């Protein structure tokens, strides 16, 4: 018997477990409907894919190269594999998705490149620790540092500022490293900073960005954007070999056209960020609550005892507790409403006051 589906759950409400619990937003859905007409060429040789790539070039004000893949693990792993060889190392924060949640795919797709971890407060890599890690060894027995990987917004819902990114840029130039950005929640970072996208990407030395569509409101799909186009050499072959070249590519690319038009993607990122801020302010009014991080993007982390977490679950709420001991992540989505926030906050209050 297949046990995988024993725990399938149906929800009676919108949850705060992850932004990938949400469905497809109207703009992405409408673009799929429009793209679903007639025959078009396959494997990305269609007008939707061209339009989506052009729209991204316009957004970033840059003549970048754009590829569309199915998910974030593939986007990160394939992007990283094009930046390094098997004897190199990738430096990242110890809470990075590429380290903790991709089942070794970055190492697998780069044929064994080692991921080296550094610490840093609030989920952000510390430039000091990073430099220490680069300089720790320079002999042939140590995997040669080659890439700095940064998550924007971070796994802890914080956002690197342009000045912080500049520090990494300087390190990258000093030690001849590339910069990869895991932007599964890049839209949320952008919404928080309210800056032109170029100010936190290629102008700060980012060579390749994995721009997330899924958590932002699409069905699926991430854009791999090479600002340093030399590094994208034969990237199309990497995608194909990894099973990431969609034959009906229009269904991966068309949603980007819908999301970039009138900056719908930004509207949804702003909305989910605002919901997180609202949740934070509601929670702050509760006696004895401990909020673990500065809320900048679309998540709020709180500390709950095991008993309180169980009681909250009994009230029908789902949330992740894998970051730190007793740390509960509450994640807002593009479709989270003020009523959802109030419902959750009042249940947390009830749990804590009992
Ligand atoms: C969700 C996420 C990804 C992508 O995950 P997939 O499940 O492979 O699509 C990558 N990085 C971060 C930080 C994420 O939160």
Tab-separated table of C-alpha atoms and ligand atoms in Angstrom:
chain	number	residue	atom	x	y	z
A	1	UNK	CA	0.000	0.000	0.000
A	2	UNK	CA	1.192	3.478	-0.865
A	3	UNK	CA	1.514	5.263	2.471
A	4	UNK	CA	2.359	8.656	1.037
A	5	UNK	CA	-1.236	9.803	0.917
A	6	UNK	CA	-2.296	8.615	4.378
A	7	UNK	CA	-1.897	12.113	5.787
A	8	UNK	CA	-3.636	14.057	3.030
A	9	UNK	CA	-5.458	16.950	4.621
A	10	UNK	CA	-8.205	19.225	3.431
A	11	UNK	CA	-8.417	22.739	4.795
A	12	UNK	CA	-11.450	24.730	5.819
A	13	UNK	CA	-9.532	28.009	5.565
A	14	UNK	CA	-6.492	29.737	4.110
A	15	UNK	CA	-3.436	28.611	6.049
A	16	UNK	CA	-0.192	30.272	7.133
A	17	UNK	CA	2.041	27.234	6.659
A	18	UNK	CA	3.599	28.308	3.387
A	19	UNK	CA	3.003	30.663	0.507
A	20	UNK	CA	2.929	27.597	-1.714
A	21	UNK	CA	-0.326	26.493	-0.078
A	22	UNK	CA	-2.047	29.210	-2.099
A	23	UNK	CA	-3.538	28.848	-5.550
A	24	UNK	CA	-3.071	30.822	-8.743
A	25	UNK	CA	-3.751	34.553	-8.807
A	26	UNK	CA	-6.195	35.980	-11.405
A	27	UNK	CA	-3.515	37.622	-13.586
A	28	UNK	CA	-1.496	34.412	-13.942
A	29	UNK	CA	-4.662	32.405	-14.538
A	30	UNK	CA	-5.925	34.828	-17.189
A	31	UNK	CA	-2.574	34.683	-18.989
A	32	UNK	CA	-2.820	30.886	-19.055
A	33	UNK	CA	-6.301	31.135	-20.543
A	34	UNK	CA	-5.087	33.542	-23.221
A	35	UNK	CA	-2.053	31.410	-24.005
A	36	UNK	CA	-4.273	28.350	-24.337
A	37	UNK	CA	-5.352	29.139	-27.862
A	38	UNK	CA	-4.305	27.371	-30.993
A	39	UNK	CA	-0.948	25.855	-31.808
A	40	UNK	CA	2.338	27.576	-31.052
A	41	UNK	CA	5.913	26.390	-31.440
A	42	UNK	CA	7.292	24.223	-28.634
A	43	UNK	CA	10.377	24.382	-26.366
A	44	UNK	CA	10.269	28.148	-25.915
A	45	UNK	CA	10.150	29.199	-29.542
A	46	UNK	CA	6.776	30.870	-28.982
A	47	UNK	CA	5.598	34.477	-28.639
A	48	UNK	CA	4.706	34.105	-24.936
A	49	UNK	CA	8.195	33.064	-23.967
A	50	UNK	CA	9.705	35.872	-25.987
A	51	UNK	CA	7.306	38.395	-24.444
A	52	UNK	CA	7.997	37.152	-20.907
A	53	UNK	CA	11.770	37.365	-21.391
A	54	UNK	CA	11.429	40.861	-22.891
A	55	UNK	CA	9.245	41.951	-19.982
A	56	UNK	CA	11.903	40.760	-17.528
A	57	UNK	CA	14.600	42.616	-19.467
A	58	UNK	CA	12.451	45.717	-19.241
A	59	UNK	CA	11.882	45.217	-15.506
A	60	UNK	CA	15.593	44.854	-14.792
A	61	UNK	CA	16.612	47.529	-17.317
A	62	UNK	CA	19.225	45.161	-18.593
A	63	UNK	CA	19.979	42.968	-21.561
A	64	UNK	CA	19.936	39.786	-19.473
A	65	UNK	CA	19.378	36.195	-20.559
A	66	UNK	CA	16.262	34.517	-19.270
A	67	UNK	CA	15.293	30.841	-18.879
A	68	UNK	CA	12.118	29.387	-17.421
A	69	UNK	CA	12.214	26.238	-15.305
A	70	UNK	CA	9.632	24.349	-13.269
A	71	UNK	CA	10.758	24.983	-9.703
A	72	UNK	CA	13.169	26.665	-7.357
A	73	UNK	CA	15.369	23.699	-6.577
A	74	UNK	CA	16.129	23.259	-10.269
A	75	UNK	CA	16.591	26.981	-10.823
A	76	UNK	CA	19.105	27.257	-7.979
A	77	UNK	CA	20.925	24.022	-8.739
A	78	UNK	CA	21.296	24.616	-12.453
A	79	UNK	CA	22.264	28.256	-11.985
A	80	UNK	CA	24.892	27.294	-9.408
A	81	UNK	CA	26.227	24.494	-11.556
A	82	UNK	CA	26.880	26.973	-14.342
A	83	UNK	CA	28.925	29.158	-11.974
A	84	UNK	CA	31.297	26.538	-10.640
A	85	UNK	CA	33.211	23.348	-11.283
A	86	UNK	CA	33.125	20.223	-9.146
A	87	UNK	CA	36.237	21.190	-7.142
A	88	UNK	CA	34.817	24.599	-6.163
A	89	UNK	CA	32.744	25.644	-3.163
A	90	UNK	CA	29.579	27.694	-2.742
A	91	UNK	CA	29.372	29.912	0.334
A	92	UNK	CA	25.999	30.594	1.909
A	93	UNK	CA	24.186	31.167	5.192
A	94	UNK	CA	23.591	28.022	7.217
A	95	UNK	CA	19.803	28.424	6.966
A	96	UNK	CA	19.895	28.651	3.156
A	97	UNK	CA	17.323	26.701	1.199
A	98	UNK	CA	20.118	25.351	-1.034
A	99	UNK	CA	21.672	23.792	2.071
A	100	UNK	CA	18.650	22.678	4.072
A	101	UNK	CA	15.824	22.046	1.606
A	102	UNK	CA	17.101	20.906	-1.759
A	103	UNK	CA	18.154	17.361	-0.956
A	104	UNK	CA	21.703	17.997	-2.122
A	105	UNK	CA	20.603	19.026	-5.614
A	106	UNK	CA	23.077	21.933	-5.909
A	107	UNK	CA	25.948	19.529	-5.170
A	108	UNK	CA	24.443	16.851	-7.418
A	109	UNK	CA	23.974	19.071	-10.453
A	110	UNK	CA	27.431	20.593	-10.089
A	111	UNK	CA	28.953	17.138	-9.748
A	112	UNK	CA	30.060	17.468	-6.151
A	113	UNK	CA	30.723	21.141	-5.520
A	114	UNK	CA	30.866	21.634	-1.753
A	115	UNK	CA	28.515	24.005	0.030
A	116	UNK	CA	30.319	25.867	2.846
A	117	UNK	CA	28.216	27.435	5.564
A	118	UNK	CA	28.547	30.703	7.386
A	119	UNK	CA	26.505	32.216	10.186
A	120	UNK	CA	24.926	35.620	10.549
A	121	UNK	CA	22.069	37.229	12.454
A	122	UNK	CA	18.491	37.335	11.166
A	123	UNK	CA	19.112	34.772	8.438
A	124	UNK	CA	21.611	37.017	6.670
A	125	UNK	CA	25.124	35.850	5.903
A	126	UNK	CA	27.740	37.844	7.767
A	127	UNK	CA	30.303	39.356	5.338
A	128	UNK	CA	32.937	38.987	8.051
A	129	UNK	CA	32.302	35.272	8.479
A	130	UNK	CA	32.152	34.893	4.739
A	131	UNK	CA	35.554	36.482	4.286
A	132	UNK	CA	36.926	34.322	7.066
A	133	UNK	CA	35.592	31.264	5.263
A	134	UNK	CA	37.188	32.390	1.995
A	135	UNK	CA	40.555	33.008	3.656
A	136	UNK	CA	40.533	30.011	5.987
A	137	UNK	CA	42.586	28.019	3.527
A	138	UNK	CA	44.197	28.661	0.210
A	139	UNK	CA	45.885	25.320	-0.358
A	140	UNK	CA	44.980	22.702	-2.891
A	141	UNK	CA	43.317	20.456	-0.311
A	142	UNK	CA	40.421	22.843	0.298
A	143	UNK	CA	37.489	23.244	-2.151
A	144	UNK	CA	38.185	26.541	-3.858
A	145	UNK	CA	35.581	29.227	-2.972
A	146	UNK	CA	33.842	30.306	-6.138
A	147	UNK	CA	30.285	31.463	-5.483
A	148	UNK	CA	28.478	33.513	-2.849
A	149	UNK	CA	24.833	32.490	-2.693
A	150	UNK	CA	22.406	34.926	-1.061
A	151	UNK	CA	18.697	34.430	-0.433
A	152	UNK	CA	16.576	37.535	-1.023
A	153	UNK	CA	14.237	37.741	0.924
A	154	UNK	CA	15.974	35.409	3.392
A	155	UNK	CA	14.568	32.206	4.854
A	156	UNK	CA	13.844	34.166	8.033
A	157	UNK	CA	11.818	36.806	6.234
A	158	UNK	CA	14.459	39.521	6.364
A	159	UNK	CA	15.741	41.546	3.435
A	160	UNK	CA	19.299	42.483	2.415
A	161	UNK	CA	19.660	46.225	1.851
A	162	UNK	CA	21.587	47.616	-1.147
A	163	UNK	CA	24.444	48.564	1.200
A	164	UNK	CA	24.632	45.036	2.553
A	165	UNK	CA	24.634	43.674	-0.983
A	166	UNK	CA	27.474	46.042	-1.839
A	167	UNK	CA	29.594	44.438	0.869
A	168	UNK	CA	29.186	41.059	-0.803
A	169	UNK	CA	29.888	42.643	-4.161
A	170	UNK	CA	33.192	43.958	-2.837
A	171	UNK	CA	34.122	40.544	-1.474
A	172	UNK	CA	33.206	38.950	-4.773
A	173	UNK	CA	35.417	41.360	-6.698
A	174	UNK	CA	38.279	41.047	-4.223
A	175	UNK	CA	38.332	37.257	-4.346
A	176	UNK	CA	37.003	36.733	-7.883
A	177	UNK	CA	33.769	35.051	-6.881
A	178	UNK	CA	30.375	35.015	-8.567
A	179	UNK	CA	27.135	35.968	-6.847
A	180	UNK	CA	24.016	33.827	-7.071
A	181	UNK	CA	20.739	35.090	-5.665
A	182	UNK	CA	17.988	32.716	-4.575
A	183	UNK	CA	14.966	34.924	-5.172
A	184	UNK	CA	12.144	32.499	-4.406
A	185	UNK	CA	10.682	35.545	-2.616
A	186	UNK	CA	12.480	38.227	-4.589
A	187	UNK	CA	9.163	40.016	-5.188
A	188	UNK	CA	8.661	40.371	-1.431
A	189	UNK	CA	12.151	41.818	-1.023
A	190	UNK	CA	11.473	44.268	-3.827
A	191	UNK	CA	8.150	45.276	-2.307
A	192	UNK	CA	9.824	45.868	1.049
A	193	UNK	CA	12.690	47.949	-0.325
A	194	UNK	CA	10.610	49.813	-2.910
A	195	UNK	CA	13.567	50.247	-5.251
A	196	UNK	CA	14.145	49.612	-8.969
A	197	UNK	CA	15.076	45.906	-9.308
A	198	UNK	CA	18.473	46.756	-10.810
A	199	UNK	CA	19.488	48.417	-7.518
A	200	UNK	CA	19.484	45.077	-5.728
A	201	UNK	CA	20.700	42.839	-8.524
A	202	UNK	CA	23.211	43.503	-11.288
A	203	UNK	CA	24.194	46.905	-9.922
A	204	UNK	CA	25.277	45.054	-6.767
A	205	UNK	CA	27.186	42.394	-8.639
A	206	UNK	CA	24.539	39.690	-8.803
A	207	UNK	CA	25.511	37.432	-11.707
A	208	UNK	CA	22.427	35.255	-11.737
A	209	UNK	CA	19.025	35.595	-10.075
A	210	UNK	CA	16.500	32.804	-9.599
A	211	UNK	CA	13.291	34.825	-9.612
A	212	UNK	CA	10.427	32.946	-7.996
A	213	UNK	CA	6.999	32.875	-9.566
A	214	UNK	CA	5.372	30.036	-7.649
A	215	UNK	CA	5.123	31.621	-4.206
A	216	UNK	CA	4.192	34.953	-5.746
A	217	UNK	CA	0.941	33.608	-7.236
A	218	UNK	CA	1.724	31.450	-10.242
A	219	UNK	CA	0.928	27.772	-10.588
A	220	UNK	CA	4.591	26.986	-10.964
A	221	UNK	CA	7.744	28.272	-12.511
A	222	UNK	CA	10.851	30.295	-11.796
A	223	UNK	CA	12.867	32.516	-14.085
A	224	UNK	CA	16.631	32.052	-14.146
A	225	UNK	CA	18.058	35.429	-15.074
A	226	UNK	CA	21.692	35.784	-16.079
A	227	UNK	CA	22.908	39.360	-15.775
A	228	UNK	CA	26.376	38.074	-16.519
A	229	UNK	CA	25.516	36.485	-19.841
A	230	UNK	CA	28.935	34.860	-20.245
A	231	UNK	CA	28.009	32.499	-17.419
A	232	UNK	CA	24.894	31.290	-19.211
A	233	UNK	CA	26.878	29.471	-21.858
A	234	UNK	CA	25.068	26.259	-22.840
A	235	UNK	CA	22.574	26.755	-20.030
A	236	UNK	CA	19.855	25.502	-22.382
A	237	UNK	CA	21.605	22.123	-22.467
A	238	UNK	CA	21.747	22.008	-18.665
A	239	UNK	CA	18.007	22.634	-18.497
A	240	UNK	CA	17.266	19.969	-21.065
A	241	UNK	CA	19.497	17.338	-19.443
A	242	UNK	CA	17.972	18.030	-16.027
A	243	UNK	CA	14.462	17.524	-17.373
A	244	UNK	CA	13.723	21.235	-16.963
A	245	UNK	CA	13.021	22.188	-20.559
A	246	UNK	CA	9.240	22.409	-20.883
A	247	UNK	CA	8.017	21.306	-24.264
A	248	UNK	CA	4.783	23.305	-23.925
A	249	UNK	CA	6.842	26.222	-22.668
A	250	UNK	CA	4.074	28.784	-23.135
A	251	UNK	CA	2.383	27.511	-19.967
A	252	UNK	CA	5.503	28.284	-17.933
A	253	UNK	CA	6.191	31.642	-19.560
A	254	UNK	CA	2.758	33.183	-20.202
A	255	UNK	CA	1.999	33.684	-16.481
A	256	UNK	CA	5.075	35.916	-16.294
A	257	UNK	CA	3.576	38.147	-18.974
A	258	UNK	CA	0.399	38.460	-16.915
A	259	UNK	CA	2.279	39.012	-13.654
A	260	UNK	CA	4.699	41.612	-15.006
A	261	UNK	CA	2.018	43.611	-16.796
A	262	UNK	CA	0.963	46.525	-14.598
A	263	UNK	CA	3.351	45.058	-11.982
A	264	UNK	CA	0.760	42.613	-10.634
A	265	UNK	CA	3.584	40.599	-9.058
A	266	UNK	CA	4.554	43.594	-6.953
A	267	UNK	CA	0.975	44.252	-5.896
A	268	UNK	CA	0.713	40.717	-4.505
A	269	UNK	CA	4.095	40.880	-2.795
A	270	UNK	CA	3.103	44.176	-1.174
A	271	UNK	CA	-0.154	42.634	-0.061
A	272	UNK	CA	1.440	39.586	1.543
A	273	UNK	CA	4.092	41.764	3.209
A	274	UNK	CA	1.375	44.031	4.588
A	275	UNK	CA	-0.467	41.032	5.982
A	276	UNK	CA	2.692	39.924	7.784
A	277	UNK	CA	3.080	43.408	9.273
A	278	UNK	CA	-0.551	43.361	10.322
A	279	UNK	CA	-0.118	39.943	11.915
A	280	UNK	CA	2.947	41.210	13.761
A	281	UNK	CA	1.071	44.212	15.117
A	282	UNK	CA	-1.867	42.048	16.211
A	283	UNK	CA	0.485	39.598	17.929
A	284	UNK	CA	2.458	42.321	19.686
A	285	UNK	CA	-0.651	43.157	21.667
A	286	UNK	CA	-0.754	39.678	23.167
A	287	UNK	CA	0.860	39.250	26.585
A	288	UNK	CA	3.754	36.843	26.668
A	289	UNK	CA	4.222	36.530	22.902
A	290	UNK	CA	7.762	36.382	21.593
A	291	UNK	CA	8.361	37.509	18.011
A	292	UNK	CA	11.682	36.152	16.815
A	293	UNK	CA	12.625	38.300	13.846
A	294	UNK	CA	12.201	41.700	12.356
A	295	UNK	CA	9.250	41.364	10.014
A	296	UNK	CA	10.239	42.678	6.607
A	297	UNK	CA	8.882	40.275	3.988
A	298	UNK	CA	5.811	38.040	4.248
A	299	UNK	CA	6.600	35.868	7.271
A	300	UNK	CA	6.358	36.222	11.044
A	301	UNK	CA	8.284	33.919	13.372
A	302	UNK	CA	7.048	33.426	16.927
A	303	UNK	CA	8.135	31.240	19.795
A	304	UNK	CA	5.482	28.877	21.150
A	305	UNK	CA	5.885	26.140	23.731
A	306	UNK	CA	5.146	22.653	22.473
A	307	UNK	CA	1.890	22.693	24.350
A	308	UNK	CA	0.811	26.012	22.851
A	309	UNK	CA	1.791	24.870	19.370
A	310	UNK	CA	-0.282	21.709	19.825
A	311	UNK	CA	-3.271	23.725	21.012
A	312	UNK	CA	-2.971	26.033	18.034
A	313	UNK	CA	-2.916	23.010	15.743
A	314	UNK	CA	-5.999	21.663	17.464
A	315	UNK	CA	-7.729	24.834	16.377
A	316	UNK	CA	-7.050	23.818	12.794
A	317	UNK	CA	-3.923	25.818	12.020
A	318	UNK	CA	-0.935	24.480	10.121
A	319	UNK	CA	2.532	26.006	10.399
A	320	UNK	CA	6.158	24.971	10.165
A	321	UNK	CA	8.423	24.673	13.214
A	322	UNK	CA	11.682	23.650	11.577
A	323	UNK	CA	13.570	26.909	12.148
A	324	UNK	CA	15.144	26.851	15.597
A	325	UNK	CA	13.574	25.318	18.701
A	326	UNK	CA	9.938	26.208	19.174
A	327	UNK	CA	10.159	28.750	16.362
A	328	UNK	CA	6.885	28.777	14.443
A	329	UNK	CA	6.801	30.288	10.991
A	330	UNK	CA	3.607	32.073	9.967
A	331	UNK	CA	3.682	32.824	6.263
A	332	UNK	CA	1.335	35.131	4.394
A	333	UNK	CA	0.385	34.542	0.765
A	334	UNK	CA	-0.785	36.706	-2.112
A	335	UNK	CA	-4.395	35.928	-1.165
A	336	UNK	CA	-4.164	36.261	2.637
A	337	UNK	CA	-6.824	38.644	3.942
A	338	UNK	CA	-7.123	40.869	6.992
A	339	UNK	CA	-9.852	38.528	8.251
A	340	UNK	CA	-7.477	35.564	7.975
A	341	UNK	CA	-4.915	37.482	10.012
A	342	UNK	CA	-7.486	38.421	12.662
A	343	UNK	CA	-8.710	34.832	12.862
A	344	UNK	CA	-5.211	33.472	13.419
A	345	UNK	CA	-4.205	36.222	15.855
A	346	UNK	CA	-7.287	35.719	17.986
A	347	UNK	CA	-6.690	31.964	18.112
A	348	UNK	CA	-3.076	32.518	19.158
A	349	UNK	CA	-4.298	34.874	21.866
A	350	UNK	CA	-6.819	32.331	23.083
A	351	UNK	CA	-4.168	29.616	23.186
A	352	UNK	CA	-1.707	31.746	25.136
A	353	UNK	CA	-4.269	32.984	27.617
A	354	UNK	CA	-5.478	29.546	28.576
B	1	LIG	C1	10.446	27.702	-1.877
B	1	LIG	C2	11.864	28.084	-1.984
B	1	LIG	C3	12.646	27.648	-3.063
B	1	LIG	C4	12.108	26.769	-4.169
B	1	LIG	O1	11.645	25.557	-3.749
B	1	LIG	P1	10.978	24.478	-4.729
B	1	LIG	O2	10.105	23.708	-3.823
B	1	LIG	O3	12.066	23.683	-5.321
B	1	LIG	O4	10.224	25.232	-5.788
B	1	LIG	C5	13.949	28.094	-3.127
B	1	LIG	N1	14.466	28.909	-2.204
B	1	LIG	C6	13.746	29.358	-1.158
B	1	LIG	C7	14.364	30.307	-0.181
B	1	LIG	C8	12.424	28.940	-1.002
B	1	LIG	O5	11.712	29.393	0.030
